[in-house]
Amino acid sequence: DYCCVHGLLAIKEAGYEAIMINCNPETVSTDFDMADKLYFEPVFWEHLLEIIELEQPIGVIVQLGGQTALKLAEKLYQHGIPIIGTSFPSMDLAEDRGSFSDLLKELDIPYPHYGVAEDVDKAIEIANRVSYPVLVRPSYVLGGQRMRIVINDEELERHVLSIFKHLPDNKVLIDQFLERAKEAEVDAICDGEEVHIMGIMEHIEPAGIHSGDSSAMLPTYSLSDQVLETMKAYTHKLAMALKIKGLINIQFAIKDEKVYVIEANPRASRTTPFIAKAYQYPYLKMATQVMMGTHKIKDFTVEKKLK
């Protein structure tokens, strides 16, 4: 795994022992000596806590382990275990749909209208308020599971009932669907004082196709200079407002030259290693050093300048 391996390299170069926890042995099959210690364990809280109690680390990095690791941040925070990089309250602000939308409103950043439903009647009420078509998905799931675009009350009712049947303790997110919109995303690093944009990618598929199922182009191929500058400005605003220390990925929808923020992920995304390899710059190493507080962005010389 490119993210973890380069993160471990930065930790070791800083003079620390690097410990990795992963349930997939293939992750380090080609870099088996990168971690000082490697635990093949399910990435569940009970297993993680036992390892932490044994090893007594100075802190835990969750930004390089995807959404699975990010969701363990709350437990780490509650148990007083230091999180290296972005704090849990900042992560939680980005992850909580209501709080994040309030922040976007405060920063005067456009976003698709949405609502959260706990039953079918509420879902129909929200869908009619934001207007069809709408994007319907359960909250707190990975990989776009059970995400669907629906166009009327009957279809919405069937899909929401199906979500509650298979995920009974979940809530349903209903978003305004921007028809024929383009989708793009930004990966950036923030040290609390400065924001460096690693890359801006434009999706081949239109907005609405989950990022895990889509293809992206680097650099962008059809977005105007004005749209790109707006995306950069929104990225800077959000990274600073969220008090990001390390990595952030922001997904955008662009319709009629207006830029909307879909979501922000305070972690390494699937596109981070793609950008690092394309631009041949060790961004994950850079981000880890920023998280650990040993370096600021100004300490690095990034020859690749974004177009």
XYZ file of N, CA, C and O in Angstrom, residues 113-254:
568
model
N -28.407 20.757 -1.978
C -29.360 20.643 -0.878
C -29.491 19.178 -0.469
O -29.355 18.280 -1.299
N -29.775 18.957 0.795
C -29.817 17.576 1.284
C -30.751 17.480 2.486
O -31.235 18.492 3.020
N -30.949 16.266 2.940
C -31.688 16.014 4.169
C -31.342 14.635 4.695
O -30.808 13.793 3.954
N -31.621 14.400 5.981
C -31.357 13.102 6.604
C -32.678 12.540 7.110
O -33.404 13.219 7.838
N -32.987 11.308 6.719
C -34.279 10.702 7.072
C -34.081 9.439 7.907
O -33.136 8.680 7.692
N -35.012 9.246 8.851
C -35.010 8.036 9.672
C -36.197 7.145 9.367
O -36.340 6.067 9.945
N -37.086 7.607 8.474
C -38.219 6.786 8.044
C -38.621 7.199 6.631
O -38.131 8.200 6.092
N -39.525 6.422 6.038
C -39.921 6.638 4.646
C -40.635 7.975 4.459
O -40.383 8.714 3.494
N -41.542 8.317 5.374
C -42.298 9.564 5.239
C -41.378 10.774 5.212
O -41.564 11.705 4.412
N -40.375 10.773 6.101
C -39.418 11.885 6.134
C -38.601 11.924 4.848
O -38.307 13.003 4.312
N -38.258 10.750 4.340
C -37.481 10.678 3.107
C -38.253 11.291 1.940
O -37.693 12.053 1.141
N -39.526 10.974 1.843
C -40.356 11.517 0.762
C -40.506 13.029 0.905
O -40.440 13.785 -0.071
N -40.667 13.486 2.149
C -40.782 14.928 2.402
C -39.523 15.664 1.955
O -39.593 16.705 1.287
N -38.357 15.107 2.292
C -37.083 15.737 1.920
C -36.908 15.727 0.402
O -36.512 16.731 -0.198
N -37.204 14.599 -0.232
C -37.026 14.478 -1.676
C -37.872 15.489 -2.430
O -37.422 16.086 -3.414
N -39.086 15.712 -1.958
C -39.951 16.678 -2.617
C -39.486 18.114 -2.360
O -39.702 18.998 -3.187
N -38.826 18.312 -1.220
C -38.321 19.647 -0.912
C -37.106 19.995 -1.777
O -37.003 21.096 -2.293
N -36.172 19.032 -1.939
C -34.967 19.316 -2.724
C -35.224 19.109 -4.214
O -34.441 19.588 -5.040
N -36.305 18.409 -4.552
C -36.768 18.135 -5.921
C -36.001 16.973 -6.568
O -34.778 16.861 -6.410
N -36.758 16.153 -7.294
C -36.188 15.003 -7.997
C -35.426 15.460 -9.236
O -35.740 16.518 -9.799
N -34.448 14.642 -9.676
C -33.957 13.393 -9.092
C -33.093 13.663 -7.855
O -32.528 14.752 -7.707
N -33.029 12.644 -6.982
C -32.217 12.765 -5.780
C -31.283 11.567 -5.668
O -31.566 10.487 -6.195
N -30.182 11.798 -4.987
C -29.217 10.736 -4.716
C -29.505 10.204 -3.320
O -29.501 10.966 -2.349
N -29.764 8.908 -3.210
C -30.157 8.293 -1.934
C -29.090 7.297 -1.515
O -28.666 6.452 -2.308
N -28.658 7.399 -0.281
C -27.633 6.476 0.220
C -27.710 6.384 1.726
O -28.102 7.353 2.402
N -27.342 5.251 2.295
C -27.271 5.153 3.758
C -26.057 5.892 4.281
O -25.048 6.048 3.571
N -26.141 6.395 5.499
C -24.987 7.057 6.113
C -24.048 6.015 6.700
O -24.436 4.882 6.972
N -22.786 6.409 6.884
C -21.770 5.585 7.540
C -21.556 4.232 6.873
O -21.494 3.199 7.522
N -21.474 4.226 5.547
C -21.087 3.003 4.839
C -19.933 3.348 3.902
O -19.699 4.497 3.570
N -19.231 2.303 3.458
C -18.067 2.492 2.603
C -18.394 2.156 1.159
O -19.270 1.347 0.868
N -17.663 2.784 0.253
C -17.689 2.387 -1.146
C -18.985 2.598 -1.893
O -19.256 1.927 -2.881
N -19.809 3.522 -1.442
C -21.037 3.790 -2.189
C -22.070 2.689 -2.078
O -22.966 2.566 -2.921
N -21.980 1.878 -1.029
C -22.913 0.759 -0.842
C -24.361 1.255 -0.806
O -24.687 2.162 -0.073
N -25.209 0.647 -1.646
C -26.650 0.943 -1.721
C -26.948 2.405 -2.097
O -28.002 2.927 -1.755
N -26.033 3.021 -2.800
C -26.280 4.376 -3.302
C -27.058 4.278 -4.611
O -26.730 3.464 -5.473
N -28.077 5.125 -4.763
C -28.897 5.058 -5.981
C -29.509 6.424 -6.279
O -29.817 7.193 -5.366
N -29.687 6.693 -7.570
C -30.407 7.890 -8.004
C -31.859 7.500 -8.248
O -32.128 6.534 -8.976
N -32.799 8.207 -7.622
C -34.224 7.887 -7.795
C -34.960 9.111 -8.336
O -34.542 10.253 -8.140
N -36.086 8.837 -9.022
C -36.754 9.922 -9.755
C -38.195 10.182 -9.315
O -38.813 11.133 -9.787
N -38.749 9.352 -8.392
C -40.117 9.611 -7.943
C -40.352 8.992 -6.567
O -39.504 8.245 -6.044
N -41.531 9.282 -5.984
C -41.856 8.827 -4.627
C -41.876 7.310 -4.523
O -41.402 6.743 -3.527
N -42.435 6.638 -5.522
C -42.576 5.186 -5.461
C -41.203 4.499 -5.444
O -40.956 3.599 -4.633
N -40.335 4.955 -6.322
C -38.987 4.383 -6.370
C -38.221 4.691 -5.090
O -37.487 3.852 -4.563
N -38.423 5.893 -4.570
C -37.758 6.291 -3.328
C -38.215 5.404 -2.172
O -37.396 4.916 -1.390
N -39.501 5.180 -2.072
C -40.031 4.358 -0.981
C -39.452 2.952 -1.020
O -39.026 2.412 0.011
N -39.404 2.359 -2.210
C -38.855 1.003 -2.334
C -37.387 0.953 -1.909
O -36.973 0.054 -1.166
N -36.626 1.928 -2.337
C -35.194 1.909 -2.041
C -34.923 2.184 -0.562
O -34.074 1.532 0.052
N -35.652 3.124 0.028
C -35.446 3.441 1.445
C -35.824 2.243 2.316
O -35.124 1.906 3.276
N -36.924 1.585 1.988
C -37.324 0.380 2.736
C -36.261 -0.709 2.626
O -35.981 -1.423 3.597
N -35.650 -0.817 1.449
C -34.588 -1.810 1.257
C -33.364 -1.479 2.112
O -32.749 -2.363 2.710
N -33.035 -0.189 2.197
C -31.902 0.222 3.036
C -32.168 -0.116 4.501
O -31.322 -0.696 5.191
N -33.365 0.230 4.987
C -33.682 -0.027 6.396
C -33.764 -1.525 6.691
O -33.480 -1.961 7.808
N -34.143 -2.301 5.693
C -34.206 -3.760 5.876
C -32.814 -4.346 6.077
O -32.598 -5.195 6.947
N -31.860 -3.897 5.261
C -30.509 -4.457 5.317
C -29.601 -3.729 6.308
O -28.622 -4.304 6.790
N -29.923 -2.464 6.601
C -29.126 -1.671 7.550
C -30.081 -0.998 8.533
O -30.287 0.218 8.488
N -30.685 -1.771 9.423
C -31.791 -1.258 10.253
C -31.449 -0.116 11.192
O -32.320 0.662 11.565
N -30.198 0.020 11.595
C -29.835 1.068 12.559
C -29.266 2.307 11.873
O -28.700 3.179 12.534
N -29.422 2.381 10.575
C -28.807 3.469 9.829
C -29.798 4.580 9.518
O -31.012 4.421 9.679
N -29.268 5.700 9.065
C -30.078 6.803 8.557
C -29.858 6.896 7.048
O -28.889 6.343 6.515
N -30.745 7.601 6.375
C -30.656 7.727 4.925
C -30.372 9.176 4.555
O -31.051 10.092 5.034
N -29.357 9.374 3.731
C -29.020 10.704 3.228
C -29.682 10.900 1.863
O -29.612 10.026 1.004
N -30.318 12.040 1.696
C -30.986 12.351 0.433
C -30.426 13.675 -0.072
O -30.585 14.718 0.562
N -29.734 13.606 -1.213
C -29.068 14.778 -1.765
C -29.710 15.214 -3.075
O -30.128 14.368 -3.890
N -29.736 16.502 -3.277
C -30.102 17.035 -4.586
C -29.107 16.487 -5.611
O -27.896 16.526 -5.407
N -29.612 15.932 -6.702
C -28.736 15.403 -7.747
C -28.600 16.430 -8.860
O -29.586 16.845 -9.466
N -27.366 16.837 -9.091
C -27.091 17.839 -10.121
C -26.942 17.124 -11.466
O -25.892 16.541 -11.764
N -28.012 17.150 -12.260
C -28.002 16.427 -13.528
C -26.972 17.020 -14.488
O -26.799 18.232 -14.570
N -26.305 16.127 -15.197
C -25.324 16.488 -16.217
C -24.192 17.366 -15.671
O -23.618 18.191 -16.392
N -23.899 17.202 -14.402
C -22.787 17.962 -13.813
C -21.479 17.192 -13.976
O -21.472 15.963 -14.063
N -20.379 17.923 -14.025
C -19.061 17.303 -14.025
C -18.625 17.089 -12.573
O -19.084 17.788 -11.669
N -17.752 16.130 -12.380
C -17.217 15.910 -11.032
C -15.700 16.027 -11.066
O -15.049 15.614 -12.030
N -15.160 16.619 -10.026
C -13.708 16.768 -9.913
C -13.340 16.670 -8.437
O -14.202 16.798 -7.565
N -12.078 16.433 -8.181
C -11.645 16.379 -6.779
C -10.240 16.919 -6.628
O -9.443 16.932 -7.570
N -9.970 17.362 -5.432
C -8.672 17.944 -5.089
C -8.070 17.153 -3.942
O -8.761 16.805 -2.984
N -6.780 16.856 -4.034
C -6.025 16.325 -2.903
C -5.046 17.398 -2.469
O -4.350 17.991 -3.311
N -4.996 17.663 -1.166
C -4.147 18.747 -0.668
C -3.523 18.369 0.665
O -3.958 17.427 1.340
N -2.497 19.124 1.035
C -1.832 18.994 2.334
C -1.904 20.350 3.019
O -1.669 21.388 2.394
N -2.231 20.332 4.304
C -2.298 21.568 5.087
C -1.494 21.394 6.363
O -1.550 20.332 7.000
N -0.748 22.423 6.727
C 0.032 22.357 7.969
C -0.504 23.319 9.037
O 0.149 23.549 10.053
N -1.685 23.884 8.782
C -2.269 24.832 9.720
C -1.975 26.272 9.372
O -2.644 27.184 9.863
N -0.981 26.474 8.531
C -0.613 27.824 8.102
C -0.694 27.977 6.586
O -1.013 29.048 6.083
N -0.400 26.906 5.887
C -0.339 26.948 4.425
C -1.020 25.710 3.862
O -1.031 24.643 4.500
N -1.592 25.850 2.675
C -2.234 24.728 1.991
C -1.516 24.505 0.670
O -1.337 25.443 -0.115
N -1.097 23.270 0.438
C -0.484 22.922 -0.843
C -1.399 21.945 -1.575
O -1.724 20.875 -1.058
N -1.833 22.323 -2.758
C -2.676 21.452 -3.565
C -1.799 20.513 -4.385
O -1.009 20.950 -5.224
N -1.932 19.225 -4.110
C -1.122 18.231 -4.816
C -1.584 18.046 -6.247
O -0.791 17.931 -7.170
N -2.904 18.009 -6.439
C -3.422 17.797 -7.784
C -4.922 18.007 -7.852
O -5.629 17.859 -6.851
N -5.388 18.378 -9.034
C -6.820 18.502 -9.307
C -7.162 17.509 -10.410
O -6.573 17.563 -11.501
N -8.082 16.602 -10.133
C -8.467 15.571 -11.089
C -9.893 15.785 -11.564
O -10.763 16.147 -10.769
N -10.111 15.536 -12.831
C -11.450 15.623 -13.392
C -11.936 14.219 -13.733
O -11.209 13.450 -14.382
N -13.143 13.878 -13.302
C -13.674 12.550 -13.578
C -14.135 12.443 -15.030
O -14.650 13.393 -15.612
N -13.937 11.277 -15.592
C -14.432 10.995 -16.943
C -15.958 10.880 -16.915
O -16.656 11.455 -17.731
N -16.459 10.115 -15.937
C -17.897 9.927 -15.793
C -18.521 11.165 -15.168
O -17.852 11.920 -14.449
N -19.814 11.408 -15.408
C -20.485 12.563 -14.800
C -20.671 12.380 -13.298
O -20.524 11.273 -12.769
N -20.992 13.457 -12.610
C -21.267 13.390 -11.169
C -22.413 12.407 -10.928
O -23.377 12.361 -11.683
N -22.293 11.644 -9.854
C -23.305 10.637 -9.543
C -22.753 9.233 -9.607
O -23.302 8.318 -9.003
N -21.645 9.053 -10.356
C -20.944 7.772 -10.360
C -19.978 7.795 -9.185
O -19.159 8.710 -9.072
N -20.070 6.810 -8.304
C -19.219 6.824 -7.111
C -17.747 6.872 -7.498
O -17.329 6.257 -8.482
N -16.973 7.627 -6.718
C -15.562 7.839 -7.059
C -14.784 6.522 -7.144
O -13.807 6.422 -7.876
N -15.210 5.514 -6.394
C -14.546 4.216 -6.451
C -14.800 3.463 -7.748
O -14.086 2.517 -8.081
N -15.817 3.875 -8.489
C -16.161 3.218 -9.757
C -15.835 4.076 -10.967
O -16.162 3.710 -12.097
N -15.220 5.221 -10.752
C -15.006 6.162 -11.844
C -13.530 6.249 -12.213
O -12.656 5.755 -11.502
N -13.277 6.904 -13.338
C -11.905 7.167 -13.778
C -11.652 8.669 -13.704
O -12.571 9.466 -13.884
N -10.406 9.034 -13.446
C -10.077 10.446 -13.314
C -8.874 10.795 -14.175
O -8.005 9.951 -14.422
N -8.844 12.032 -14.628
C -7.739 12.537 -15.455
C -6.934 13.574 -14.670
O -7.500 14.405 -13.968
N -5.619 13.507 -14.805
C -4.713 14.459 -14.178
C -3.698 14.908 -15.224
O -2.991 14.059 -15.775
N -3.599 16.191 -15.563
C -4.425 17.292 -15.060
C -5.819 17.270 -15.701
O -6.105 16.410 -16.528
N -6.650 18.226 -15.333
C -8.011 18.290 -15.852
C -7.990 18.570 -17.351
O -7.023 19.117 -17.878
N -9.075 18.206 -18.040
C -9.079 18.334 -19.498
C -10.161 19.266 -20.044
O -10.090 19.675 -21.205
N -11.159 19.640 -19.240
C -12.214 20.490 -19.797
C -12.681 21.597 -18.851
O -13.536 22.396 -19.230
N -12.150 21.648 -17.650
C -12.585 22.656 -16.690
C -11.927 24.001 -17.005
O -10.742 24.062 -17.332
N -12.702 25.064 -16.873
C -12.185 26.400 -17.167
C -11.232 26.874 -16.071
O -11.232 26.360 -14.950
N -10.433 27.868 -16.406
C -9.507 28.444 -15.419
C -10.276 29.008 -14.223
O -9.816 28.920 -13.076
N -11.441 29.590 -14.501
C -12.234 30.162 -13.410
C -12.697 29.086 -12.447
O -12.642 29.263 -11.227
N -13.137 27.952 -12.971
C -13.570 26.835 -12.127
C -12.396 26.308 -11.310
O -12.521 26.052 -10.103
N -11.243 26.158 -11.930
C -10.060 25.661 -11.219
C -9.652 26.605 -10.092
O -9.319 26.154 -8.980
N -9.683 27.894 -10.342
C -9.328 28.857 -9.308
C -10.337 28.827 -8.161
O -9.969 28.977 -6.990
N -11.606 28.636 -8.498
C -12.637 28.537 -7.458
C -12.415 27.302 -6.601
O -12.518 27.361 -5.364
N -12.092 26.177 -7.228
C -11.817 24.946 -6.478
C -10.625 25.126 -5.539
O -10.639 24.674 -4.391
N -9.590 25.792 -6.022
C -8.413 26.043 -5.184
C -8.782 26.924 -3.984
O -8.354 26.662 -2.848
N -9.584 27.952 -4.246
C -9.985 28.868 -3.170
C -10.826 28.137 -2.123
O -10.627 28.320 -0.907
N -11.767 27.304 -2.566
C -12.615 26.548 -1.631
C -11.779 25.549 -0.830
O -12.023 25.330 0.362
N -10.798 24.929 -1.488
C -9.921 23.978 -0.796
C -9.156 24.672 0.317
O -9.057 24.163 1.442
N -8.610 25.846 0.028
C -7.863 26.606 1.040
C -8.776 26.983 2.205
O -8.415 26.807 3.382
N -9.958 27.487 1.893
C -10.913 27.876 2.941
C -11.258 26.702 3.851
O -11.248 26.815 5.083
N -11.591 25.577 3.228
C -12.031 24.413 4.009
C -10.901 23.806 4.827
O -11.095 23.443 5.995
N -9.716 23.679 4.239
C -8.586 23.092 4.966
C -8.248 23.910 6.206
O -7.986 23.360 7.289
N -8.282 25.230 6.080
C -7.977 26.088 7.218
C -9.108 26.066 8.244
O -8.866 26.011 9.459
N -10.359 26.089 7.776
C -11.501 26.098 8.690
C -11.606 24.789 9.463
O -12.009 24.776 10.634
N -11.249 23.671 8.810
C -11.299 22.362 9.465
C -10.057 22.081 10.313
O -9.971 21.049 10.962
N -9.090 23.002 10.271
C -7.836 22.854 11.026
C -7.123 21.551 10.664
O -6.694 20.783 11.528
N -7.043 21.323 9.352
C -6.399 20.112 8.857
C -4.897 20.168 9.114
O -4.245 21.187 8.886
N -4.359 19.070 9.596
C -2.913 18.915 9.736
C -2.545 17.605 9.060
O -2.609 16.545 9.659
N -2.222 17.724 7.785
C -1.963 16.538 6.985
C -2.761 16.596 5.701
O -2.781 17.619 5.017
N -3.459 15.514 5.402
C -4.118 15.351 4.106
C -5.598 15.686 4.136
O -6.272 15.510 5.155
N -6.099 16.147 2.993
C -7.538 16.338 2.814
C -7.880 16.104 1.347
O -7.104 16.469 0.447
N -9.004 15.451 1.121
C -9.541 15.232 -0.225
C -10.917 15.878 -0.281
O -11.745 15.661 0.606
N -11.154 16.702 -1.294
C -12.444 17.382 -1.438
C -13.027 17.049 -2.804
O -12.335 17.152 -3.824
N -14.291 16.637 -2.809
C -14.970 16.288 -4.062
C -15.924 17.416 -4.445
O -16.661 17.929 -3.595
N -15.912 17.764 -5.719
C -16.695 18.877 -6.236
C -17.609 18.422 -7.375
O -17.285 17.480 -8.103
N -18.726 19.122 -7.523
C -19.573 18.987 -8.712
C -19.606 20.349 -9.394
O -19.694 21.383 -8.713
N -19.529 20.338 -10.716
C -19.514 21.599 -11.475
C -20.671 21.580 -12.467
O -20.753 20.683 -13.319
